[in-house]
Amino acid sequence: DPVFYNWPNKTGGFYVLNITFDNTGSYLINIKDLTDSDFIYIKEINVSDNELTPALGELIPTLDNKIVTQTQDISEITSDPDPDPDFYKFKLSEALNHNKLIIVFFLSPNFCKTATCFPQLDVLKKLKSKYHDKITFIHVEVYENPHLIKGNLKNAKISSVLNEWNIKSEPYTFLIDENNYLFRKFQGYVSYEEI
């Protein structure tokens, strides 16, 4: 049965349903609203045995993420209107030496195409407020030039950093253990409880 979660700080919510596919291939997902017999949503997904993003249990690849410097405006590296400077404090290569858990998240708060990035960011800020001493948080903005977009995605340039981890959509959240191995990853929105 699907589990319903409320959006953080917003009305409404979303359902989570975990499915195991026995075989690779193309699948159709049919979603019906039991309160509205006319509503049917059909989505085709492709299941592959090839990992596109870093695979669970492997050492994580390098990542040349942007960090804020004293001479730089934080709006040049994030579209978050209320950014947490700690999310842009460390290069991943530095954080790997801290012997702490690391959460790396790829999202664009203001220009998210899936409309789930801002709620995801709220979850990560809430986690950071509780676990700041145990986890290093690293945000990677989807766009290279968030300060130049000005509400028009025609001005946007996709960050080349996404290619390093083969990120093709947003949001993505990766959990890295103290030994620098990837132990969980989530595509799309993931709740506070799940993380």
PDB file of C-alpha atoms in Angstrom:
ATOM      1  CA  ASP A   1       0.000   0.000   0.000  1.00  0.00           C
ATOM      2  CA  PRO A   2       1.258   3.494  -0.769  1.00  0.00           C
ATOM      3  CA  VAL A   3       2.245   5.675   2.180  1.00  0.00           C
ATOM      4  CA  PHE A   4       1.114   9.316   2.196  1.00  0.00           C
ATOM      5  CA  TYR A   5       3.506  12.074   3.337  1.00  0.00           C
ATOM      6  CA  ASN A   6       2.643  15.744   3.761  1.00  0.00           C
ATOM      7  CA  TRP A   7       4.794  18.285   1.962  1.00  0.00           C
ATOM      8  CA  PRO A   8       6.907  20.102   4.547  1.00  0.00           C
ATOM      9  CA  ASN A   9       5.573  23.616   5.203  1.00  0.00           C
ATOM     10  CA  LYS A  10       2.897  23.279   2.488  1.00  0.00           C
ATOM     11  CA  THR A  11      -0.567  21.886   1.984  1.00  0.00           C
ATOM     12  CA  GLY A  12      -1.025  18.604   0.166  1.00  0.00           C
ATOM     13  CA  GLY A  13       1.463  15.816  -0.100  1.00  0.00           C
ATOM     14  CA  PHE A  14       2.596  12.775  -2.018  1.00  0.00           C
ATOM     15  CA  TYR A  15       2.466   8.992  -1.970  1.00  0.00           C
ATOM     16  CA  VAL A  16       5.418   6.614  -1.799  1.00  0.00           C
ATOM     17  CA  LEU A  17       5.145   3.073  -3.068  1.00  0.00           C
ATOM     18  CA  ASN A  18       8.167   0.770  -3.169  1.00  0.00           C
ATOM     19  CA  ILE A  19       8.161  -1.652  -6.076  1.00  0.00           C
ATOM     20  CA  THR A  20      10.649  -4.375  -6.946  1.00  0.00           C
ATOM     21  CA  PHE A  21      10.944  -5.202 -10.637  1.00  0.00           C
ATOM     22  CA  ASP A  22      11.961  -8.774 -11.404  1.00  0.00           C
ATOM     23  CA  ASN A  23      13.161  -8.000 -14.920  1.00  0.00           C
ATOM     24  CA  THR A  24      14.593  -5.125 -16.891  1.00  0.00           C
ATOM     25  CA  GLY A  25      12.422  -3.533 -19.541  1.00  0.00           C
ATOM     26  CA  SER A  26       9.664  -1.024 -20.113  1.00  0.00           C
ATOM     27  CA  TYR A  27       6.760  -0.840 -17.667  1.00  0.00           C
ATOM     28  CA  LEU A  28       3.547   1.158 -17.604  1.00  0.00           C
ATOM     29  CA  ILE A  29       2.389   2.535 -14.285  1.00  0.00           C
ATOM     30  CA  ASN A  30      -1.334   3.283 -14.031  1.00  0.00           C
ATOM     31  CA  ILE A  31      -2.408   5.569 -11.211  1.00  0.00           C
ATOM     32  CA  LYS A  32      -6.109   5.911 -10.438  1.00  0.00           C
ATOM     33  CA  ASP A  33      -7.741   8.340  -8.022  1.00  0.00           C
ATOM     34  CA  LEU A  34     -10.335   6.360  -6.065  1.00  0.00           C
ATOM     35  CA  THR A  35     -12.280   9.570  -5.357  1.00  0.00           C
ATOM     36  CA  ASP A  36     -12.427  10.576  -9.055  1.00  0.00           C
ATOM     37  CA  SER A  37     -13.207   7.749 -11.488  1.00  0.00           C
ATOM     38  CA  ASP A  38     -12.278   9.955 -14.471  1.00  0.00           C
ATOM     39  CA  PHE A  39      -8.696  10.494 -13.277  1.00  0.00           C
ATOM     40  CA  ILE A  40      -6.149   8.026 -14.633  1.00  0.00           C
ATOM     41  CA  TYR A  41      -2.438   8.834 -14.956  1.00  0.00           C
ATOM     42  CA  ILE A  42      -0.269   6.552 -17.078  1.00  0.00           C
ATOM     43  CA  LYS A  43       3.517   6.790 -17.015  1.00  0.00           C
ATOM     44  CA  GLU A  44       6.033   4.634 -18.848  1.00  0.00           C
ATOM     45  CA  ILE A  45       9.282   3.875 -17.061  1.00  0.00           C
ATOM     46  CA  ASN A  46      12.329   1.941 -18.171  1.00  0.00           C
ATOM     47  CA  VAL A  47      14.061  -0.368 -15.732  1.00  0.00           C
ATOM     48  CA  SER A  48      17.690  -1.110 -16.492  1.00  0.00           C
ATOM     49  CA  ASP A  49      20.281  -3.202 -14.713  1.00  0.00           C
ATOM     50  CA  ASN A  50      22.905  -0.588 -15.618  1.00  0.00           C
ATOM     51  CA  GLU A  51      23.423   2.016 -12.936  1.00  0.00           C
ATOM     52  CA  LEU A  52      23.607   5.477 -14.467  1.00  0.00           C
ATOM     53  CA  THR A  53      24.369   7.362 -11.270  1.00  0.00           C
ATOM     54  CA  PRO A  54      26.975   6.118  -8.767  1.00  0.00           C
ATOM     55  CA  ALA A  55      26.135   2.587  -7.600  1.00  0.00           C
ATOM     56  CA  LEU A  56      25.372   1.609  -4.026  1.00  0.00           C
ATOM     57  CA  GLY A  57      28.291   0.086  -2.187  1.00  0.00           C
ATOM     58  CA  GLU A  58      30.919   1.740  -4.368  1.00  0.00           C
ATOM     59  CA  LEU A  59      33.422   4.433  -3.488  1.00  0.00           C
ATOM     60  CA  ILE A  60      31.944   7.690  -4.632  1.00  0.00           C
ATOM     61  CA  PRO A  61      33.407   9.434  -7.668  1.00  0.00           C
ATOM     62  CA  THR A  62      34.985  12.865  -7.505  1.00  0.00           C
ATOM     63  CA  LEU A  63      32.772  15.929  -7.595  1.00  0.00           C
ATOM     64  CA  ASP A  64      33.972  19.439  -8.299  1.00  0.00           C
ATOM     65  CA  ASN A  65      31.131  21.138  -6.427  1.00  0.00           C
ATOM     66  CA  LYS A  66      31.084  24.901  -6.012  1.00  0.00           C
ATOM     67  CA  ILE A  67      31.690  26.442  -2.616  1.00  0.00           C
ATOM     68  CA  VAL A  68      31.194  29.984  -1.438  1.00  0.00           C
ATOM     69  CA  THR A  69      34.299  32.090  -0.946  1.00  0.00           C
ATOM     70  CA  GLN A  70      34.771  35.427   0.778  1.00  0.00           C
ATOM     71  CA  THR A  71      34.901  37.199  -2.582  1.00  0.00           C
ATOM     72  CA  GLN A  72      31.810  35.542  -4.012  1.00  0.00           C
ATOM     73  CA  ASP A  73      28.085  36.180  -3.661  1.00  0.00           C
ATOM     74  CA  ILE A  74      26.262  32.980  -2.622  1.00  0.00           C
ATOM     75  CA  SER A  75      23.543  33.709  -5.231  1.00  0.00           C
ATOM     76  CA  GLU A  76      26.132  32.774  -7.894  1.00  0.00           C
ATOM     77  CA  ILE A  77      26.082  29.135  -6.731  1.00  0.00           C
ATOM     78  CA  THR A  78      22.498  28.527  -5.576  1.00  0.00           C
ATOM     79  CA  SER A  79      18.974  29.536  -6.530  1.00  0.00           C
ATOM     80  CA  ASP A  80      17.830  29.115  -2.927  1.00  0.00           C
ATOM     81  CA  PRO A  81      16.360  32.472  -1.837  1.00  0.00           C
ATOM     82  CA  ASP A  82      17.325  31.715   1.780  1.00  0.00           C
ATOM     83  CA  PRO A  83      20.563  29.717   1.450  1.00  0.00           C
ATOM     84  CA  ASP A  84      22.297  27.975   4.312  1.00  0.00           C
ATOM     85  CA  PRO A  85      26.003  28.866   3.926  1.00  0.00           C
ATOM     86  CA  ASP A  86      26.994  25.516   5.487  1.00  0.00           C
ATOM     87  CA  PHE A  87      25.655  23.716   2.375  1.00  0.00           C
ATOM     88  CA  TYR A  88      28.373  25.450   0.327  1.00  0.00           C
ATOM     89  CA  LYS A  89      31.227  25.309   2.809  1.00  0.00           C
ATOM     90  CA  PHE A  90      33.161  22.223   1.676  1.00  0.00           C
ATOM     91  CA  LYS A  91      34.302  20.644  -1.535  1.00  0.00           C
ATOM     92  CA  LEU A  92      33.339  16.985  -1.480  1.00  0.00           C
ATOM     93  CA  SER A  93      37.030  16.051  -1.513  1.00  0.00           C
ATOM     94  CA  GLU A  94      37.456  17.986   1.782  1.00  0.00           C
ATOM     95  CA  ALA A  95      34.324  16.544   3.374  1.00  0.00           C
ATOM     96  CA  LEU A  96      35.534  12.997   2.676  1.00  0.00           C
ATOM     97  CA  ASN A  97      38.348  13.590   5.185  1.00  0.00           C
ATOM     98  CA  HIS A  98      36.012  14.549   8.050  1.00  0.00           C
ATOM     99  CA  ASN A  99      35.037  10.972   8.990  1.00  0.00           C
ATOM    100  CA  LYS A 100      31.378  11.994   9.070  1.00  0.00           C
ATOM    101  CA  LEU A 101      28.338  10.967   7.099  1.00  0.00           C
ATOM    102  CA  ILE A 102      27.780  13.127   4.014  1.00  0.00           C
ATOM    103  CA  ILE A 103      24.572  13.984   2.212  1.00  0.00           C
ATOM    104  CA  VAL A 104      25.063  15.320  -1.314  1.00  0.00           C
ATOM    105  CA  PHE A 105      21.948  16.652  -2.991  1.00  0.00           C
ATOM    106  CA  PHE A 106      21.445  17.866  -6.546  1.00  0.00           C
ATOM    107  CA  LEU A 107      18.519  20.254  -6.902  1.00  0.00           C
ATOM    108  CA  SER A 108      17.473  23.702  -8.055  1.00  0.00           C
ATOM    109  CA  PRO A 109      15.189  25.292  -5.456  1.00  0.00           C
ATOM    110  CA  ASN A 110      13.844  28.125  -7.624  1.00  0.00           C
ATOM    111  CA  PHE A 111      13.934  26.512 -11.060  1.00  0.00           C
ATOM    112  CA  CYS A 112      13.024  22.888 -10.374  1.00  0.00           C
ATOM    113  CA  LYS A 113      11.248  21.188 -13.275  1.00  0.00           C
ATOM    114  CA  THR A 114       9.633  18.553 -11.025  1.00  0.00           C
ATOM    115  CA  ALA A 115       8.362  21.045  -8.399  1.00  0.00           C
ATOM    116  CA  THR A 116       9.824  18.829  -5.662  1.00  0.00           C
ATOM    117  CA  CYS A 117      13.176  20.556  -5.110  1.00  0.00           C
ATOM    118  CA  PHE A 118      11.979  23.228  -2.703  1.00  0.00           C
ATOM    119  CA  PRO A 119      10.155  20.715  -0.465  1.00  0.00           C
ATOM    120  CA  GLN A 120      13.275  18.512  -0.643  1.00  0.00           C
ATOM    121  CA  LEU A 121      15.444  21.428   0.427  1.00  0.00           C
ATOM    122  CA  ASP A 122      13.112  22.055   3.389  1.00  0.00           C
ATOM    123  CA  VAL A 123      13.641  18.442   4.487  1.00  0.00           C
ATOM    124  CA  LEU A 124      17.419  18.761   4.207  1.00  0.00           C
ATOM    125  CA  LYS A 125      17.447  22.014   6.198  1.00  0.00           C
ATOM    126  CA  LYS A 126      15.380  20.331   8.899  1.00  0.00           C
ATOM    127  CA  LEU A 127      17.791  17.369   8.972  1.00  0.00           C
ATOM    128  CA  LYS A 128      20.759  19.726   9.182  1.00  0.00           C
ATOM    129  CA  SER A 129      19.255  21.571  12.155  1.00  0.00           C
ATOM    130  CA  LYS A 130      19.130  18.263  14.040  1.00  0.00           C
ATOM    131  CA  TYR A 131      22.257  16.463  12.751  1.00  0.00           C
ATOM    132  CA  HIS A 132      24.705  19.284  11.883  1.00  0.00           C
ATOM    133  CA  ASP A 133      27.341  17.767  14.183  1.00  0.00           C
ATOM    134  CA  LYS A 134      27.110  14.278  12.625  1.00  0.00           C
ATOM    135  CA  ILE A 135      26.522  14.951   8.912  1.00  0.00           C
ATOM    136  CA  THR A 136      28.106  17.216   6.311  1.00  0.00           C
ATOM    137  CA  PHE A 137      25.541  18.565   3.847  1.00  0.00           C
ATOM    138  CA  ILE A 138      26.553  19.536   0.306  1.00  0.00           C
ATOM    139  CA  HIS A 139      24.135  21.164  -2.145  1.00  0.00           C
ATOM    140  CA  VAL A 140      24.934  21.059  -5.842  1.00  0.00           C
ATOM    141  CA  GLU A 141      22.846  23.524  -7.867  1.00  0.00           C
ATOM    142  CA  VAL A 142      21.547  22.090 -11.146  1.00  0.00           C
ATOM    143  CA  TYR A 143      22.317  25.305 -13.013  1.00  0.00           C
ATOM    144  CA  GLU A 144      25.728  26.829 -13.575  1.00  0.00           C
ATOM    145  CA  ASN A 145      24.427  30.402 -13.476  1.00  0.00           C
ATOM    146  CA  PRO A 146      21.432  30.705 -11.101  1.00  0.00           C
ATOM    147  CA  HIS A 147      22.041  34.433 -10.559  1.00  0.00           C
ATOM    148  CA  LEU A 148      21.658  35.127 -14.309  1.00  0.00           C
ATOM    149  CA  ILE A 149      18.472  33.123 -14.961  1.00  0.00           C
ATOM    150  CA  LYS A 150      16.131  35.840 -13.627  1.00  0.00           C
ATOM    151  CA  GLY A 151      13.019  33.710 -14.078  1.00  0.00           C
ATOM    152  CA  ASN A 152      13.769  32.731 -17.681  1.00  0.00           C
ATOM    153  CA  LEU A 153      15.183  29.227 -18.119  1.00  0.00           C
ATOM    154  CA  LYS A 154      16.363  30.199 -21.617  1.00  0.00           C
ATOM    155  CA  ASN A 155      19.159  31.996 -19.736  1.00  0.00           C
ATOM    156  CA  ALA A 156      20.051  28.839 -17.803  1.00  0.00           C
ATOM    157  CA  LYS A 157      23.113  26.678 -18.345  1.00  0.00           C
ATOM    158  CA  ILE A 158      23.118  23.170 -16.919  1.00  0.00           C
ATOM    159  CA  SER A 159      26.049  22.671 -14.573  1.00  0.00           C
ATOM    160  CA  SER A 160      28.750  20.438 -16.036  1.00  0.00           C
ATOM    161  CA  VAL A 161      29.232  18.992 -12.523  1.00  0.00           C
ATOM    162  CA  LEU A 162      26.068  16.916 -13.044  1.00  0.00           C
ATOM    163  CA  ASN A 163      27.926  14.902 -15.699  1.00  0.00           C
ATOM    164  CA  GLU A 164      30.429  13.719 -13.089  1.00  0.00           C
ATOM    165  CA  TRP A 165      27.655  11.667 -11.438  1.00  0.00           C
ATOM    166  CA  ASN A 166      25.504  11.233 -14.562  1.00  0.00           C
ATOM    167  CA  ILE A 167      22.603  13.224 -13.102  1.00  0.00           C
ATOM    168  CA  LYS A 168      19.847  13.649 -15.700  1.00  0.00           C
ATOM    169  CA  SER A 169      16.985  14.907 -13.523  1.00  0.00           C
ATOM    170  CA  GLU A 170      16.365  16.555 -10.190  1.00  0.00           C
ATOM    171  CA  PRO A 171      16.288  16.189  -7.264  1.00  0.00           C
ATOM    172  CA  TYR A 172      18.785  13.461  -6.367  1.00  0.00           C
ATOM    173  CA  THR A 173      20.001  12.781  -2.822  1.00  0.00           C
ATOM    174  CA  PHE A 174      23.021  10.599  -2.000  1.00  0.00           C
ATOM    175  CA  LEU A 175      24.075   9.337   1.440  1.00  0.00           C
ATOM    176  CA  ILE A 176      27.775   8.578   1.892  1.00  0.00           C
ATOM    177  CA  ASP A 177      29.171   6.729   4.908  1.00  0.00           C
ATOM    178  CA  GLU A 178      32.268   7.567   6.958  1.00  0.00           C
ATOM    179  CA  ASN A 179      34.383   5.313   4.720  1.00  0.00           C
ATOM    180  CA  ASN A 180      33.328   7.221   1.568  1.00  0.00           C
ATOM    181  CA  TYR A 181      30.999   4.532   0.215  1.00  0.00           C
ATOM    182  CA  LEU A 182      27.561   5.310  -1.175  1.00  0.00           C
ATOM    183  CA  PHE A 183      25.002   3.516   0.964  1.00  0.00           C
ATOM    184  CA  ARG A 184      21.669   5.111  -0.062  1.00  0.00           C
ATOM    185  CA  LYS A 185      20.405   7.196  -2.936  1.00  0.00           C
ATOM    186  CA  PHE A 186      17.065   8.684  -3.799  1.00  0.00           C
ATOM    187  CA  GLN A 187      15.768  10.009  -7.095  1.00  0.00           C
ATOM    188  CA  GLY A 188      12.967  12.523  -6.653  1.00  0.00           C
ATOM    189  CA  TYR A 189      11.573  13.767  -3.390  1.00  0.00           C
ATOM    190  CA  VAL A 190      12.410  11.798  -0.246  1.00  0.00           C
ATOM    191  CA  SER A 191      10.842  12.471   3.142  1.00  0.00           C
ATOM    192  CA  TYR A 192      12.572  13.316   6.408  1.00  0.00           C
ATOM    193  CA  GLU A 193      11.449   9.956   7.785  1.00  0.00           C
ATOM    194  CA  GLU A 194      12.902   8.000   4.852  1.00  0.00           C
ATOM    195  CA  ILE A 195      16.300   9.716   5.088  1.00  0.00           C
TER     196      ILE A 195
END
